[in-house]
Coordinates of C-alpha atoms and ligand atoms in Angstrom, one line a residue:
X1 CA 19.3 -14.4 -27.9
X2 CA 16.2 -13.0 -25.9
X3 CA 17.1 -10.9 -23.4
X4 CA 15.0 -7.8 -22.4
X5 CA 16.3 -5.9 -19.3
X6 CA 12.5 -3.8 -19.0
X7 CA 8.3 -5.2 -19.3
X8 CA 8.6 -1.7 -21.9
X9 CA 11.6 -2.9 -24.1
X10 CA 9.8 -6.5 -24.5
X11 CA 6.4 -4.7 -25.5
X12 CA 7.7 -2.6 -27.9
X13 CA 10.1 -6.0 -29.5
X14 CA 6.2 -7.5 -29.4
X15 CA 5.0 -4.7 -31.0
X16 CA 7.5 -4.0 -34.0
X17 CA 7.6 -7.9 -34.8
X18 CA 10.9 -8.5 -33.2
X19 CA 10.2 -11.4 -30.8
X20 CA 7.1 -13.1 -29.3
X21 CA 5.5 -14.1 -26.5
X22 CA 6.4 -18.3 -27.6
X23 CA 9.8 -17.1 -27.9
X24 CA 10.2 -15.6 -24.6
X25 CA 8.7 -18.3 -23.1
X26 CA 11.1 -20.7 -24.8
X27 CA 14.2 -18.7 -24.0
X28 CA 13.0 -19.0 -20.2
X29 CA 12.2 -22.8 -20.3
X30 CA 16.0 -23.2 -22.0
X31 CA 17.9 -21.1 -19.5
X32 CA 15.5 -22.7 -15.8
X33 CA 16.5 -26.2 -17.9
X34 CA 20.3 -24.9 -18.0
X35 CA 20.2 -23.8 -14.6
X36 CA 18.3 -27.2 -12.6
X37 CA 21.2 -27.0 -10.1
X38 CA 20.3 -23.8 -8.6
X39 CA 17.0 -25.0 -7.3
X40 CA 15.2 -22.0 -7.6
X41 CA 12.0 -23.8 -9.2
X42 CA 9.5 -26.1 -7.5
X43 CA 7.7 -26.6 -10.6
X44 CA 8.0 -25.4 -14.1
X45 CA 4.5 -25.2 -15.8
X46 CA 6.1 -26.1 -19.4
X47 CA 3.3 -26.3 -21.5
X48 CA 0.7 -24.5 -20.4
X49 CA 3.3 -21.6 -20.3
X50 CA 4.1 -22.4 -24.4
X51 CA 0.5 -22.5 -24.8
X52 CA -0.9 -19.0 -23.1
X53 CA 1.9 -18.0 -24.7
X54 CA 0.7 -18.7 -28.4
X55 CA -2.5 -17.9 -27.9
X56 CA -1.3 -14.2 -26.6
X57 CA 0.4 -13.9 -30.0
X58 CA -2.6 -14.6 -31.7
X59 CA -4.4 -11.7 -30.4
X60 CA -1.8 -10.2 -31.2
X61 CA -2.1 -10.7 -34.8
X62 CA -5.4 -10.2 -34.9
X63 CA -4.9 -6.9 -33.5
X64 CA -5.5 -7.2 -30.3
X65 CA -4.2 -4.0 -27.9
X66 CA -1.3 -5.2 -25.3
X67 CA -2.9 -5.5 -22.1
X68 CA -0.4 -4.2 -19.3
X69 CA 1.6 -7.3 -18.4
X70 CA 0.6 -8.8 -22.1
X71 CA 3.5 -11.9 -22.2
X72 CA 5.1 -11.1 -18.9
X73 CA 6.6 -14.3 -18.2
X74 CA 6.1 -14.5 -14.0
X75 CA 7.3 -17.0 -11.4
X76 CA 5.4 -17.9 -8.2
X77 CA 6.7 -18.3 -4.5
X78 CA 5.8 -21.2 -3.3
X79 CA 3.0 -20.1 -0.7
X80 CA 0.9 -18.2 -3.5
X81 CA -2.1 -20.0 -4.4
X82 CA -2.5 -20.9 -8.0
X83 CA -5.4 -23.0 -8.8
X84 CA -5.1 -26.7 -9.8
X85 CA -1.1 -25.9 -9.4
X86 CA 0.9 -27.7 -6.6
X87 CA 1.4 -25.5 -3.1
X88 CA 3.6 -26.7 -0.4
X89 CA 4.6 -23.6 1.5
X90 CA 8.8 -25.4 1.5
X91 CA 7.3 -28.2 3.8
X92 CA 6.7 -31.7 4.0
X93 CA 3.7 -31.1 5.5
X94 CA 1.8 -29.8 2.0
X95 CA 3.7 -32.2 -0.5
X96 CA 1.4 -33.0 -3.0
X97 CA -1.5 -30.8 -2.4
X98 CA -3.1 -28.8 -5.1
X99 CA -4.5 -25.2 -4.5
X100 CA -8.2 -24.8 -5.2
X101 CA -8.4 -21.3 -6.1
X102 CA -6.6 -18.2 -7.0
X103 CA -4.7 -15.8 -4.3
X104 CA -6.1 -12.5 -5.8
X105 CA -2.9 -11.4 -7.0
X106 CA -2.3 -14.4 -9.4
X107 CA -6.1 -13.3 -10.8
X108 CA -5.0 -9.9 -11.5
X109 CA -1.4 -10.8 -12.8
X110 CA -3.7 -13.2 -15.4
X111 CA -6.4 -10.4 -16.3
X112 CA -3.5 -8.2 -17.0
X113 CA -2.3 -10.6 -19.8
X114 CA 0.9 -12.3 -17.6
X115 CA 2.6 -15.9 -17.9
X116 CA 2.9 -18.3 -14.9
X117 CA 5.8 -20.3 -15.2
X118 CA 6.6 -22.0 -12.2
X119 CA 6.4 -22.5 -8.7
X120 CA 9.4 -21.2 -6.6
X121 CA 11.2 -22.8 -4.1
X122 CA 11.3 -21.7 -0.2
X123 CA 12.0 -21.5 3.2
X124 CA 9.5 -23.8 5.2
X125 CA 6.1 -21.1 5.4
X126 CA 8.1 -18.2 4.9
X127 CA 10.4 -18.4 7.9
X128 CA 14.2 -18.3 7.3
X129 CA 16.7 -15.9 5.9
X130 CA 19.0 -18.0 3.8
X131 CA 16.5 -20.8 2.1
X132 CA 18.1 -23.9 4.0
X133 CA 14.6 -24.7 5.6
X134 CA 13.3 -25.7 2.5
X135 CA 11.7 -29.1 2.4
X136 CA 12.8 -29.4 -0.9
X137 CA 16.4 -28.5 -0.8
X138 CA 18.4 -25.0 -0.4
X139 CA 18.6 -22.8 -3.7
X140 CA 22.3 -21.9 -4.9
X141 CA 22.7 -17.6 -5.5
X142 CA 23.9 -17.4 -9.0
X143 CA 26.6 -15.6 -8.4
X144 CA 28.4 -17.6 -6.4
X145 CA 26.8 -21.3 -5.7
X146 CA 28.5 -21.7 -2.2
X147 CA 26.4 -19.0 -1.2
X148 CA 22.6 -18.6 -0.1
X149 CA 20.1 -16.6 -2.0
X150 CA 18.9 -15.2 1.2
X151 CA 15.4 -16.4 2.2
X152 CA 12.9 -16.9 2.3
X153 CA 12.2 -16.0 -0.7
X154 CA 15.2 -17.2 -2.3
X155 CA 14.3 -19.0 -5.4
X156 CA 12.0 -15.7 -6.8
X157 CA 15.0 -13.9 -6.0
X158 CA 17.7 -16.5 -7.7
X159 CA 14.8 -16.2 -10.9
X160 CA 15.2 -12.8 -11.0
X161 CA 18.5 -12.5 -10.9
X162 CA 19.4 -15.6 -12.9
X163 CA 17.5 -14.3 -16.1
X164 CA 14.6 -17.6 -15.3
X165 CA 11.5 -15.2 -15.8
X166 CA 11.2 -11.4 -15.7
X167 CA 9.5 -10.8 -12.8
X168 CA 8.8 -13.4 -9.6
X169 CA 6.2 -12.4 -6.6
X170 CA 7.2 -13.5 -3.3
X171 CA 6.4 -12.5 -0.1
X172 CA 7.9 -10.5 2.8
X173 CA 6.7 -10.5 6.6
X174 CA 10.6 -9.5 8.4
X175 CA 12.5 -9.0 4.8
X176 CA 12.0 -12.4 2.9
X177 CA 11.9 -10.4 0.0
X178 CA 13.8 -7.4 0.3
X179 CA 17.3 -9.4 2.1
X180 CA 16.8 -12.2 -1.2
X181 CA 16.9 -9.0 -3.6
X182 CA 19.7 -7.7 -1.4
X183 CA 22.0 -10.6 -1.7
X184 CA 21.1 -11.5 -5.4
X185 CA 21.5 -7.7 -6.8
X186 CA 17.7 -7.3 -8.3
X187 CA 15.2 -4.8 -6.8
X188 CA 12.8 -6.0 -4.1
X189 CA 9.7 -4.0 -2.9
X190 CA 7.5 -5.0 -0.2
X191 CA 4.5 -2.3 0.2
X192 CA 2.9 -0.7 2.8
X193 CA 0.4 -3.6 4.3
X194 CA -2.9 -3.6 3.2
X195 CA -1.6 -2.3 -0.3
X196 CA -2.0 -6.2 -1.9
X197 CA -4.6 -8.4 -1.1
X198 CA -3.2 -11.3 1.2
X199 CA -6.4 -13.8 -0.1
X200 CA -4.4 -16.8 -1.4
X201 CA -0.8 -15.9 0.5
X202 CA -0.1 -18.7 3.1
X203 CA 0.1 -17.2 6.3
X204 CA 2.8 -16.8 8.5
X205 CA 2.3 -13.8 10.1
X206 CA -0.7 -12.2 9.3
X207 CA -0.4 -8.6 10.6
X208 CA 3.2 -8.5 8.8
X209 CA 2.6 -10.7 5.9
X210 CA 2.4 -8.7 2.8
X211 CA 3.3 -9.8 -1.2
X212 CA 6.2 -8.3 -3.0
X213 CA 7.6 -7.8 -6.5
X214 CA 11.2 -8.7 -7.7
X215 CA 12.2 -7.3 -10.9
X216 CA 15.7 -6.0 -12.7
X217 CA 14.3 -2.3 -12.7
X218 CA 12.5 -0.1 -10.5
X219 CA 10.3 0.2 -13.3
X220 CA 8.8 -2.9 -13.9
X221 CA 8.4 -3.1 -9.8
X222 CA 6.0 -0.2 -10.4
X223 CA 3.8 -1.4 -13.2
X224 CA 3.5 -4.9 -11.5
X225 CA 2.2 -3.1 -8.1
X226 CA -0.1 -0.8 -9.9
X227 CA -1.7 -4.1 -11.6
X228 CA -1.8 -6.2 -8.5
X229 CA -2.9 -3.6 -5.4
X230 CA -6.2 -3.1 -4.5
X231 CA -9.3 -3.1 -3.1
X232 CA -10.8 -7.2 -2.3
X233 CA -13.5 -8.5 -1.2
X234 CA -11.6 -11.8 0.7
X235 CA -8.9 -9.9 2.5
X236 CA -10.5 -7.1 4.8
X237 CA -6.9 -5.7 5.7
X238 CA -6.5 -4.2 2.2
X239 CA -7.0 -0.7 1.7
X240 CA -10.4 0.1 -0.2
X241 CA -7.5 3.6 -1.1
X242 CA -7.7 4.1 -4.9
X243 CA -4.6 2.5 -6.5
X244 CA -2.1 5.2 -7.9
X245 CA -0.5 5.0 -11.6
X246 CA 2.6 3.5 -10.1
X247 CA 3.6 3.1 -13.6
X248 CA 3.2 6.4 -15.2
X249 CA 3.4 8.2 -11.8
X250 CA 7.0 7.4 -11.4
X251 CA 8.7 9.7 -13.8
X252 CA 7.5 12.8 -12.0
X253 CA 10.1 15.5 -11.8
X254 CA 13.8 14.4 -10.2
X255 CA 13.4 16.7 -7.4
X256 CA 15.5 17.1 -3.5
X257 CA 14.4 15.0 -0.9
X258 CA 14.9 15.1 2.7
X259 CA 15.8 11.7 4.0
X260 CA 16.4 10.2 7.7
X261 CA 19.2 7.5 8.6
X262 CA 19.3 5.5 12.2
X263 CA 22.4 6.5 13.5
X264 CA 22.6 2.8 15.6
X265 CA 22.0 1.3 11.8
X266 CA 25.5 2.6 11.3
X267 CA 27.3 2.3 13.7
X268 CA 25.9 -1.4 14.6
X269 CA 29.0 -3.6 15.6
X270 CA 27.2 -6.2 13.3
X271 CA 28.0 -3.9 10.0
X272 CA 30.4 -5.3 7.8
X273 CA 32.7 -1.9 7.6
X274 CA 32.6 -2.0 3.3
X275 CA 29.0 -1.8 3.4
X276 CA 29.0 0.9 6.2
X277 CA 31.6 2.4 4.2
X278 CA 30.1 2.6 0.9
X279 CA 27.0 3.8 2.2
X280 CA 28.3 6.4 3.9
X281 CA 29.8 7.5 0.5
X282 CA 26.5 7.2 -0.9
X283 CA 25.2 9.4 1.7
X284 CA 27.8 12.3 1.3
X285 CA 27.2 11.7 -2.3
X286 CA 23.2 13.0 -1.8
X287 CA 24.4 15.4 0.0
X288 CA 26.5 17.0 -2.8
X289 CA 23.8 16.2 -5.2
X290 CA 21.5 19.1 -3.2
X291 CA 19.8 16.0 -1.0
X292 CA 19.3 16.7 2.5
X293 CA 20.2 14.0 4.9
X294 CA 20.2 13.9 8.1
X295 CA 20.9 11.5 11.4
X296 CA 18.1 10.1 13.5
X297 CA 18.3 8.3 16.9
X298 CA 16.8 5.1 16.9
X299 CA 17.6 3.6 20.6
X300 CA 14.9 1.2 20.0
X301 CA 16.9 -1.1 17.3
X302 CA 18.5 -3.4 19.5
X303 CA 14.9 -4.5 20.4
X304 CA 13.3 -4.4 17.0
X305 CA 14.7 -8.2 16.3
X306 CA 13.1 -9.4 19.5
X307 CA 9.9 -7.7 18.9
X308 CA 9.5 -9.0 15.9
X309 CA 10.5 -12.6 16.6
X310 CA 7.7 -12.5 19.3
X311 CA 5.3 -11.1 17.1
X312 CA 5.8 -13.4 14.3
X313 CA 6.1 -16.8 15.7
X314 CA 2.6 -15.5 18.7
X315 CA 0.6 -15.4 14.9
X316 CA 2.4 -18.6 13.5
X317 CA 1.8 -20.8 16.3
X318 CA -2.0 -19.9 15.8
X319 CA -1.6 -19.8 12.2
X320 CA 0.0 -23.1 11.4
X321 CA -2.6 -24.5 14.0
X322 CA -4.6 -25.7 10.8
X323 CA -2.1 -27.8 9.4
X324 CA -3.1 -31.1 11.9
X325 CA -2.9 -34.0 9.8
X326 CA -6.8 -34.1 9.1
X327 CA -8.0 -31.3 7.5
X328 CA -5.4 -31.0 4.7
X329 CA -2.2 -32.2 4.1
X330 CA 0.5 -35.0 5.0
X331 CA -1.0 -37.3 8.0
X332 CA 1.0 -39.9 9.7
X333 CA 0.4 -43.8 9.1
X334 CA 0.7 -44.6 12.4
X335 CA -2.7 -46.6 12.7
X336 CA -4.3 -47.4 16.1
X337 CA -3.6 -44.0 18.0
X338 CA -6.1 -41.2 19.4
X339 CA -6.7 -38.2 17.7
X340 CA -4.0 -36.1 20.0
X341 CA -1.4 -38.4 18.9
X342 CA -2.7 -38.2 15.6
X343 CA -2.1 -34.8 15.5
X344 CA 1.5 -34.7 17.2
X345 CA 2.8 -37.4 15.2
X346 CA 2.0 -35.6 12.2
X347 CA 2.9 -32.3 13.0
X348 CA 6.1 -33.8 13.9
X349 CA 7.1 -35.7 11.0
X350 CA 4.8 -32.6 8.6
X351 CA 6.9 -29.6 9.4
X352 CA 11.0 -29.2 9.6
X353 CA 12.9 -28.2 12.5
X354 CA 12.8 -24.3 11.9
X355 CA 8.7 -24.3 12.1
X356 CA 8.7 -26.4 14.8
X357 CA 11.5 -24.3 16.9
X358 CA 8.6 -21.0 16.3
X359 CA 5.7 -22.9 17.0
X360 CA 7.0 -23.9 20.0
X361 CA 8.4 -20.2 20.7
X362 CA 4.9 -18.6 19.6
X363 CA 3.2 -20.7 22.2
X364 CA 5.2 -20.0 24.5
X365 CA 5.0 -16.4 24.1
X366 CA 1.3 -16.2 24.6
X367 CA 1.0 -19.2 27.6
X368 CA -1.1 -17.3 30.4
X369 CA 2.3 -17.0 32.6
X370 CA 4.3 -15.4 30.0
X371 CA 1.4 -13.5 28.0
X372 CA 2.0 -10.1 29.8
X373 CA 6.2 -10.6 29.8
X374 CA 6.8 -11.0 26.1
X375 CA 3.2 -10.8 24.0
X376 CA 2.3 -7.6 25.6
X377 CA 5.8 -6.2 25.8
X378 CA 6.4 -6.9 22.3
X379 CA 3.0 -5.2 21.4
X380 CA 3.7 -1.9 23.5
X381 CA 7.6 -1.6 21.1
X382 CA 5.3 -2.2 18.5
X383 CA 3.3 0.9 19.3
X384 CA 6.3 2.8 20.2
X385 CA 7.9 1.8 16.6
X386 CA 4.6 3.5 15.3
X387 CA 4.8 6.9 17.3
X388 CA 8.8 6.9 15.9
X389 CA 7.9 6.0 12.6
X390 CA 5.2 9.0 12.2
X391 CA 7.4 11.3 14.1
X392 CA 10.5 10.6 11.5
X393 CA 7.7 11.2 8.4
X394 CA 6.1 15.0 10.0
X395 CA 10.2 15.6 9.5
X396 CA 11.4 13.5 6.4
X397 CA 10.0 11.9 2.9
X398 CA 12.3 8.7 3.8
X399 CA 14.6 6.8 5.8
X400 CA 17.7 5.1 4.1
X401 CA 19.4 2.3 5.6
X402 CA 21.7 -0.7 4.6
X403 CA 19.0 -3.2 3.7
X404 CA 21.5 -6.3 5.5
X405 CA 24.0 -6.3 7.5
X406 CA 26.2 -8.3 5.2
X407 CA 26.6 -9.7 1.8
X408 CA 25.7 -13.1 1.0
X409 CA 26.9 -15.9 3.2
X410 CA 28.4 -19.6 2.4
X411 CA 25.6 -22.4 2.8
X412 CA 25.4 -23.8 6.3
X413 CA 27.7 -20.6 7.8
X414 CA 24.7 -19.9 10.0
X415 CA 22.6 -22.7 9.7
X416 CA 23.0 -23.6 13.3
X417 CA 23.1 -20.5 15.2
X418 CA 19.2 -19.6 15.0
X419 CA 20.4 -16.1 16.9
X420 CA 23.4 -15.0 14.4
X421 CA 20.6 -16.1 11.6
X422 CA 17.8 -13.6 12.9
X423 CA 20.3 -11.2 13.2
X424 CA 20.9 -10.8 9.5
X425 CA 16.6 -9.4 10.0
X426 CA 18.0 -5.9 12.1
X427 CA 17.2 -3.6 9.1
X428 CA 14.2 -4.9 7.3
X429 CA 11.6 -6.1 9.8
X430 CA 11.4 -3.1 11.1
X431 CA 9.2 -1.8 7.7
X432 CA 6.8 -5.2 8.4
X433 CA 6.5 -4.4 12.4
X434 CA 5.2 -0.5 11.5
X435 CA 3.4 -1.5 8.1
X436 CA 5.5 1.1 5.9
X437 CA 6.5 0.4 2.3
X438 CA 10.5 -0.8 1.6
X439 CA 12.2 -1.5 -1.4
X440 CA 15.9 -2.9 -1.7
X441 CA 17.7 -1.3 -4.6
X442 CA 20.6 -3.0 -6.0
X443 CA 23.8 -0.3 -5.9
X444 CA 26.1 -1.2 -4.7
X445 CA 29.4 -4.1 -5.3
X446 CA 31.4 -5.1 -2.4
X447 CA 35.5 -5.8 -3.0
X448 CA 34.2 -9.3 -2.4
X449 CA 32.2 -9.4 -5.7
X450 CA 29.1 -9.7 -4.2
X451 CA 26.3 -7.1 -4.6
X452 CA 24.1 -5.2 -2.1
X453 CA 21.3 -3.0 -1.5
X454 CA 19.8 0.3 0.1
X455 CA 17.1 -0.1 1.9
X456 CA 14.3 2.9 1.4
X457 CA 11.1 3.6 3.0
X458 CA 8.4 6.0 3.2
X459 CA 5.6 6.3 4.6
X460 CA 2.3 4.6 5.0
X461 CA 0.6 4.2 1.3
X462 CA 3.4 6.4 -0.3
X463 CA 4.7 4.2 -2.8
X464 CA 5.1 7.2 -5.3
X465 CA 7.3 8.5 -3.7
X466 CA 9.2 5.4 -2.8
X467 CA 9.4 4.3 -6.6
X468 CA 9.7 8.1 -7.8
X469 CA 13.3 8.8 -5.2
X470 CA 14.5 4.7 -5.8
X471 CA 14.5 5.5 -9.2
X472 CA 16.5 8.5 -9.3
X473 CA 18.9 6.6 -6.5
X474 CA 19.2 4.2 -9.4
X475 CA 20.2 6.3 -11.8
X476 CA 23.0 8.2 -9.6
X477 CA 24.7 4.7 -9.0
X478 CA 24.9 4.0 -12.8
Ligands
LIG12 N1 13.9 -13.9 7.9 C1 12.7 -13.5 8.5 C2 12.1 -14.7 9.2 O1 12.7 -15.7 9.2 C3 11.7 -13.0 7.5 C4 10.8 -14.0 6.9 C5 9.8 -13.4 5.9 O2 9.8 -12.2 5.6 N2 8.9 -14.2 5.5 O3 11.1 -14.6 9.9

């Protein structure tokens, strides 16, 4: 059967005749039909997929030279705009409405010879950690169904790490994809922000919202960001920096790193003690290898969670602001009402409990009697987060951390205790609230069966060395 763990194995099977870009296409389509239960896919883009598909293998026989992602069969999150495709962000709100142009990423994912095969499913815009506030359903983690993929990206991540397509982009404002990667066992990068152009991402948050990769190697992570990072002329965030050969960059020398961990990370009552455990392992483990690692304080962690939940929802409430019932969208059929109620009634029936809940929070947050208390506050840890953060990186090439607390919970063990829920957040918004680059590397296996992840992260544009040291992490745990 078709089954290529790496983008280079499946080239090189292209290229010597073995298998092509119909077949891969069809082995997908069989194996997202097999697995329907799971929920991972919105939409699955059948025949237009079959059809890129053969006319990739044509050029191929008529000599055409593989373009980098030539055949790559790719699933979408569902709040990445593909033209004259369905987009619903996981809400009621956007069921049935059709995207009217490319996010810039899905452009250069299609100049660079890839496959769209479907639409992935969600949590409702983004916001969730377990993909329950889906509008469409939860999604089931493959390796065990009475758990959660983790959210919100969880059907890219279920994708992944069900063998549905070989690469899915999602995207990750606190962790939505690095915590999915986490409890599914595939690799999740988010970049520094700025790195990937947010033009066609639905916001949530836009001064944390960035697009991520999830792959089955570190690898293919690095050849997808290369292809998809860059300069744009519709997102004004993104770095005009030159784009690195991720790709070909990554095989540099193995060489000795100096690397931070948080101390409170560790030692956070929340830890489930295996995970704490084997990381600690790991850590001694670097240490014999020639690695230096050493303990940081970080007495700001028990407020990064806060921080970040004010943050985010102060930019949802504004951002979701657009979603009233007349511009785009569901509206309510309530006739004979005035344009105020018009636009409550829909809101309330449009969007699920969960939006609602940080709507209501993010106004909150920045009402003129509360402004100073919690907007302002939360900006000023923000700042502080940033001093920390370039302090740690005068001393260190990268901090390491669990990237969750714990494996993989049972759907509906924390669906209604919102606190527990943002909880499972502690290690990975802090990457979003300071703009660094973080990956999720799949190491490690807990006695429960389940995998998890180490967290890495470097500093600001250094994705070399992120990809160079997660690869060579990657290679110790094999
Ligand atoms: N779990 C976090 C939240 O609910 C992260 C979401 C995300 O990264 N989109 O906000």
């Amino acid at each position: 059967m078709f089954r290529f763990s790496t983008i280079k194995d499946y080239h090189i099977a292209l290229q010597n005749g073995q298998t092509t870009c119909v077949e891969a296409v069809r082995c997908y389509l069989a194996l997202i039909q097999q697995k329907k239960h799971l929920n991972a896919f919105l939409d699955v883009y059948e025949e237009e997929a079959l059809k890129h598909a053969a006319a990739l293998d044509l050029q191929r026989t008529q000599g055409a030279l593989l373009t980098p992602l030539h055949g790559v069969v790719v699933g979408l999150k569902d709040v990445i705009s593909y033209k004259g495709h369905p987009l619903s962000a996981g809400s009621k709100i956007l069921e049935n409405f059709t995207a009217i142009y490319n996010a810039t990423a899905v452009e250069k994912l299609l100049a660079a010879g890839a496959i769209i095969i479907g639409r992935q499913n969600c949590d409702e815009f983004a916001m969730g950690s377990s993909n329950e506030n889906s509008a469409f359903g939860h999604v089931k983690n493959a390796l065990d169904e009475t758990r959660v993929p983790g959210g919100s990206s969880g059907g890219s991540a279920v994708a992944v790490q069900a063998g549905l397509c070989m690469i899915s982009l999602g995207s990750d404002t606190g962790g939505s994809v690095r915590q999915p990667a986490d409890f599914c066992g595939v690799v999740g990068l988010k970049p520094t922000y700025g790195r990937i152009s947010r033009y066609g991402l639905i916001a949530y948050a836009s001064s944390f919202d960035q697009i991520g990769i999830f792959s089955n190697t570190v690898d293919d992570a690095a050849l997808v960001l290369e292809i998809i990072s860059g300069e744009d002329d519709f997102d004004s965030t993104v770095s005009p920096k030159e784009v690195p050969a991720y790709a070909s960059l990554i095989h540099g020398e193995e060489k000795k790193y100096t690397l931070a961990y948080f101390k409170e990370s560790l030692d956070h009552p929340g830890l489930d003690p295996e995970i704490k455990a084997q990381t600690e392992s790991f850590i001694k483990k670097l240490t014999d290898e020639g690695h230096t690692v050493k303990a940081v304080d970080f007495e700001l962690l028990e407020h990064v969670v806060p921080t970040y939940y004010v943050l985010t929802t102060a930019e949802a409430s504004s951002n979701l602001s657009r979603f009233d019932g007349v511009k785009f969208g569901y509206r309510t059929d309530q006739k004979d009402i005035d344009l105020t109620e018009l636009y409550k009634d829909s809101r309330s029936r449009g969007f699920g409990k969960e939006v609602q809940r940080r709507i209501m929070l993010g106004t909150f947050v920045l009402s003129a009697g509360y402004f100073d208390a919690y907007f302002t506050k939360a900006q000023q840890v923000r700042r502080l987060l940033s001093d920390k953060t370039k302090a740690i990186f005068s001393e260190f090439d990268a901090i390491i951390s669990p990237t969750v607390p714990s494996t993989a919970f049972k759907i509906g063990e924390k669906s209604s205790n919102p606190i527990e829920m943002f909880l499972a957040d502690i290690y990975t918004v802090f990457p979003n609230l300071v703009g660094i680059p973080a990956i999720s590397i799949p190491l490690f296996k807990h006695s429960n069966g389940l995998p998890f992840g180490l967290q890495v992260m470097t500093s600001h544009f250094d994705e070399v060395s992120l990809l160079r040291l997660s690869k060579q992490l990657a290679s110790m745990a094999n």
